[in-house]
Amino acid sequence: MSEVYIAILIIWVFLFVYAIAGSIDFGAGFWAMFYQTSKETQASQIANRYLSPSWEVTNVFLVLLVIALVGFFPGAAFYLGTLMILPVSLVLILLAIRSAFMVYSFTVKKYTRTLTVISGLTGLLIPALMVSILPVSIGGFIASSGERHFILFNEVLTSPAVYTHIGFGLATELFLSALLLSDYAREAGNEEVYGIYRKNAIVLGPVTLLFAVSALLTLIPEAPWMVETMMDIWYLFALSLAAAVIGYSTLWWRSGKTNRGRPRIAVLLIVLQFGLASFGYGLSHMPYILYPDLTVYEAFTDPVMFRWLLYGYGGGLAILIPAFIVFWRLFMKDKKYLQINQEEK
């Protein structure tokens, strides 16, 4: 594998991890807001219990992603930074607002409800803005005037591909977070909340698949060069669909004599499904970062910088991975922590 594609693979891994973790994190914020006025369940408390430690960890992968992009592909960072300054700036502002209100929502009890609403709404807007960047890179939305490049916002706002991608991003966010929270609730021994999030996942599963198919169909007229490559690697999307069907079916598998559903298996298979689909999508996008103006080869850093960055990321991940394992054991598997919300009721 060439150095360019090793760098792309590293960025894809960071992007995929952040997409999954961020989707669950932002979706949990929405569910905490959605169920905060519900008195008969603890669905909001379960979501807040997950959010309390997770949102800081999620931002770590965003930092790693940005540093990797700037380090490995400085040309792309400059190009994207100029063209995407509006959506990226809005994302950063909303992230700052959400992070601030997430802190205050757990410390200023008087304003907990208001702050939870704000964090939940920004949790919906941020993924929508992030996902909207993807279809812009497929071509037809960027114009040039000499050495200057700019986005054709009229074309963006009237493109079906943009809206199907945004719809897919939001559906994915809510589906993944509902799945994870159902598993989280069962781990905490709260079958009532598990049933609520299981029902949400059952409803959102087909909706997510519908948006995924719609997003692919809108690429046919707008990005035929991507569709041709997708046809060559159809097996990745077929495996992704198989993982989705099996993962969705696990919500009806028996778990013991009375419980229905295996949410842990469902989460793993659905994550595998998104991994296969996103890898296929990214592979079909190669070698372009922005079609047809910028390729990975044109934006790549020099080989010496690449090697030092590789060493740096290797050392950093050697430290971070054990820390993430400890985090998982403390906040996702520790029974005392998981059941605090039930003691507070």
XYZ file of C-alpha atoms in Angstrom:
345
model
C 0.000 0.000 0.000
C 1.364 3.429 -0.946
C 2.040 6.156 1.610
C -0.876 8.215 0.301
C -3.371 5.451 0.894
C -1.939 4.630 4.318
C -2.558 8.259 5.271
C -6.074 8.134 3.830
C -6.768 4.929 5.754
C -5.659 6.565 9.025
C -7.922 9.541 8.375
C -10.788 7.208 7.472
C -10.364 5.317 10.770
C -10.465 8.566 12.776
C -13.411 9.814 10.720
C -15.315 6.548 11.146
C -14.714 6.373 14.904
C -15.747 9.998 15.313
C -18.807 9.488 13.103
C -19.984 6.530 15.217
C -19.087 8.033 18.606
C -20.361 11.462 17.598
C -23.630 10.072 16.247
C -24.284 8.229 19.497
C -23.227 11.246 21.571
C -25.348 13.785 19.654
C -28.273 11.372 19.482
C -28.111 10.736 23.231
C -28.334 14.503 23.731
C -31.516 14.558 21.649
C -33.062 11.645 23.553
C -32.182 13.288 26.880
C -34.050 16.384 25.686
C -36.933 14.388 24.206
C -37.630 12.408 27.371
C -36.758 15.003 29.995
C -40.428 15.796 30.730
C -41.423 12.134 30.918
C -42.266 11.199 34.504
C -43.043 7.536 34.053
C -39.644 6.471 32.731
C -35.959 7.050 33.351
C -35.091 7.329 29.669
C -33.732 10.870 30.050
C -31.627 9.913 33.079
C -30.110 6.979 31.208
C -29.190 9.250 28.277
C -27.692 11.854 30.610
C -25.773 9.153 32.463
C -24.192 8.131 29.163
C -23.527 11.731 28.098
C -21.830 12.749 31.321
C -18.444 11.138 30.530
C -18.729 10.411 26.804
C -18.915 13.830 25.159
C -15.379 14.774 26.250
C -13.961 11.536 24.826
C -15.791 12.022 21.520
C -14.094 15.381 20.977
C -10.682 13.686 21.244
C -11.300 11.922 17.938
C -12.375 15.179 16.304
C -9.044 16.722 17.300
C -7.144 13.668 16.014
C -9.069 13.846 12.732
C -8.340 17.529 12.143
C -4.646 17.160 13.018
C -4.331 14.133 10.720
C -5.970 15.987 7.834
C -3.770 19.056 8.263
C -0.634 16.968 8.756
C -1.036 14.375 6.021
C -2.836 16.555 3.452
C -1.930 20.213 4.040
C -3.079 21.120 0.532
C -6.535 19.723 1.231
C -6.707 21.495 4.599
C -6.097 24.855 2.926
C -8.524 24.104 0.101
C -11.281 22.801 2.353
C -10.693 25.516 4.928
C -11.326 28.169 2.296
C -14.346 26.560 0.654
C -16.013 25.168 3.766
C -15.414 28.120 6.065
C -19.136 28.793 6.572
C -20.354 25.293 7.565
C -17.148 24.514 9.487
C -17.363 27.808 11.399
C -20.993 27.103 12.279
C -20.041 23.604 13.469
C -17.289 24.994 15.698
C -19.615 27.630 17.160
C -22.305 25.051 17.870
C -19.743 22.655 19.376
C -18.535 25.419 21.694
C -22.111 26.272 22.705
C -23.021 22.616 23.223
C -19.906 21.878 25.268
C -20.493 24.895 27.486
C -24.126 24.017 28.094
C -23.277 20.357 28.655
C -21.023 21.442 31.523
C -23.603 23.783 33.036
C -26.459 21.311 32.658
C -24.767 19.052 35.209
C -23.765 21.800 37.656
C -26.513 24.464 37.576
C -29.598 22.461 38.548
C -31.919 25.466 38.250
C -31.385 25.639 34.478
C -30.944 21.943 33.748
C -34.064 21.685 31.589
C -33.215 24.730 29.448
C -29.610 23.700 29.027
C -30.584 20.150 28.091
C -32.869 21.511 25.349
C -30.060 23.651 23.937
C -27.565 20.770 23.968
C -30.158 18.498 22.342
C -30.964 20.933 19.527
C -27.312 21.664 18.777
C -26.762 17.905 18.760
C -29.130 17.728 15.782
C -27.751 20.743 13.922
C -24.069 19.773 14.175
C -24.369 16.388 12.385
C -26.581 17.970 9.700
C -23.917 20.574 8.934
C -21.125 17.997 8.985
C -22.896 15.584 6.664
C -23.776 18.375 4.230
C -20.059 18.701 3.440
C -19.948 15.204 1.875
C -22.120 15.810 -1.211
C -20.348 19.126 -1.879
C -17.157 17.176 -2.576
C -18.675 15.051 -5.353
C -18.534 17.817 -7.961
C -20.812 20.404 -9.498
C -20.983 22.675 -6.478
C -17.661 24.534 -6.811
C -16.811 27.264 -9.322
C -13.457 28.873 -10.105
C -12.474 32.387 -11.068
C -8.767 32.489 -11.749
C -7.089 31.114 -8.636
C -10.168 31.678 -6.491
C -12.693 28.954 -5.721
C -16.107 29.333 -4.168
C -19.181 27.240 -3.388
C -22.347 27.630 -5.460
C -24.815 27.823 -2.594
C -27.799 27.976 -4.933
C -26.770 24.618 -6.387
C -26.143 23.168 -2.926
C -29.517 24.252 -1.551
C -31.400 22.760 -4.513
C -29.506 19.460 -4.686
C -31.421 16.284 -3.702
C -28.101 14.658 -2.776
C -27.516 17.218 -0.031
C -30.891 16.619 1.599
C -30.747 12.828 1.348
C -27.280 12.882 2.919
C -28.515 15.142 5.738
C -31.553 12.920 6.268
C -29.324 9.844 6.360
C -26.999 11.514 8.870
C -29.823 12.466 11.234
C -31.547 9.079 10.949
C -28.237 7.320 11.580
C -27.563 9.495 14.619
C -30.916 8.683 16.231
C -30.814 4.993 15.261
C -27.308 4.341 16.582
C -27.919 6.272 19.798
C -31.201 4.415 20.411
C -29.409 1.088 19.923
C -26.543 1.998 22.240
C -28.858 3.414 24.903
C -30.974 0.264 24.800
C -27.842 -1.764 25.509
C -26.823 0.776 28.166
C -30.227 0.514 29.846
C -30.104 -3.286 29.898
C -26.578 -3.156 31.351
C -28.017 -0.930 34.090
C -30.803 -3.453 34.697
C -33.586 -1.083 33.608
C -35.833 -3.136 31.321
C -38.464 -0.387 31.081
C -36.038 2.069 29.509
C -34.548 -0.726 27.403
C -38.001 -1.341 25.919
C -38.418 2.343 25.055
C -35.111 2.625 23.202
C -35.620 -0.762 21.551
C -38.905 0.490 20.061
C -37.163 3.644 18.840
C -34.460 1.543 17.180
C -37.074 -0.706 15.537
C -38.795 2.328 13.999
C -35.602 4.124 12.966
C -33.854 1.117 11.398
C -35.949 1.042 8.193
C -35.950 4.864 8.054
C -32.149 4.877 8.092
C -31.970 2.236 5.367
C -34.452 4.211 3.245
C -32.340 7.364 3.484
C -29.182 5.367 2.695
C -30.710 3.981 -0.505
C -32.051 7.431 -1.415
C -28.610 8.993 -0.913
C -27.048 6.408 -3.227
C -29.733 6.920 -5.874
C -29.204 10.692 -5.904
C -25.541 10.068 -6.712
C -26.431 8.480 -10.072
C -27.158 11.765 -11.885
C -24.844 13.954 -9.769
C -21.748 11.739 -9.397
C -21.713 9.005 -12.069
C -17.933 8.668 -11.634
C -18.540 7.456 -8.056
C -21.355 5.135 -9.059
C -19.108 3.342 -11.572
C -16.608 2.512 -8.830
C -19.415 1.473 -6.489
C -20.563 -1.037 -9.072
C -17.075 -2.552 -9.090
C -17.045 -2.962 -5.305
C -20.699 -3.988 -4.968
C -19.731 -6.809 -2.601
C -18.841 -4.309 0.163
C -22.339 -2.840 0.029
C -23.865 -6.322 -0.161
C -21.990 -7.360 2.997
C -23.067 -4.099 4.605
C -26.715 -4.827 3.816
C -26.382 -8.364 5.199
C -24.879 -7.044 8.442
C -27.715 -4.495 8.699
C -30.426 -7.136 8.241
C -28.878 -9.543 10.768
C -28.174 -6.734 13.244
C -31.741 -5.432 12.985
C -33.141 -8.949 13.443
C -31.256 -9.350 16.755
C -33.738 -6.916 18.308
C -36.172 -9.882 18.284
C -33.743 -12.571 19.429
C -34.464 -14.106 22.805
C -32.229 -13.125 25.714
C -33.101 -15.491 28.515
C -36.594 -16.842 29.113
C -38.484 -13.540 29.243
C -36.301 -10.819 27.699
C -36.417 -10.108 23.990
C -33.602 -8.554 21.989
C -29.808 -8.754 21.956
C -28.799 -5.060 21.817
C -25.067 -5.674 22.279
C -24.937 -7.886 19.176
C -27.138 -5.387 17.332
C -24.757 -2.506 18.105
C -21.714 -4.487 16.931
C -23.333 -5.634 13.678
C -24.766 -2.208 12.846
C -21.370 -0.595 13.472
C -19.847 -3.252 11.167
C -22.505 -2.407 8.592
C -21.657 1.303 8.692
C -17.968 0.472 8.577
C -18.338 -1.554 5.368
C -20.640 1.007 3.751
C -18.468 4.007 4.659
C -15.327 2.212 3.456
C -17.026 1.476 0.149
C -18.228 5.065 -0.135
C -14.761 6.413 0.619
C -13.058 3.985 -1.746
C -15.384 4.997 -4.569
C -14.447 8.633 -3.905
C -10.758 7.987 -4.547
C -8.479 9.487 -5.723
C -10.411 12.759 -5.404
C -10.783 14.832 -2.277
C -12.792 17.439 -4.165
C -13.905 16.298 -7.610
C -12.448 17.188 -10.103
C -10.134 19.861 -8.687
C -8.085 18.139 -5.983
C -6.698 14.612 -5.653
C -4.999 12.935 -2.705
C -1.700 12.970 -4.579
C -1.768 16.734 -5.096
C -2.601 17.461 -1.448
C -0.220 14.925 0.154
C 2.621 16.027 2.427
C 6.286 15.145 1.822
C 7.501 11.614 2.722
C 9.670 12.759 5.661
C 6.751 14.531 7.345
C 4.553 11.507 6.664
C 6.945 9.164 8.481
C 7.267 11.443 11.521
C 3.504 11.858 11.696
C 3.151 8.085 11.510
C 5.553 7.655 14.429
C 3.729 10.322 16.401
C 0.320 8.765 15.867
C 1.651 5.318 16.696
C 3.036 6.534 20.023
C -0.092 8.546 20.785
C -2.439 5.646 20.099
C -0.281 3.352 22.246
C -1.175 5.651 25.139
C -4.773 6.431 24.189
C -6.025 2.912 23.466
C -5.402 1.585 27.030
C -6.998 4.785 28.363
C -10.115 4.180 26.255
C -10.292 0.571 27.485
C -10.198 1.808 31.084
C -12.870 4.392 30.239
C -15.107 1.675 28.783
C -14.762 -0.487 31.866
C -15.418 2.387 34.265
C -18.370 4.080 32.598
C -19.930 1.414 30.379
C -19.529 -1.742 32.463
C -19.400 -0.565 36.093
C -22.703 -1.571 37.717
C -22.482 1.012 40.514
C -22.075 3.888 38.074
C -24.796 2.601 35.747
C -27.329 2.312 38.554
C -26.732 5.715 40.187
C -29.645 7.156 38.223
C -31.969 4.569 39.727
C -30.828 5.443 43.229
C -31.440 9.142 42.510
C -35.042 8.593 41.449
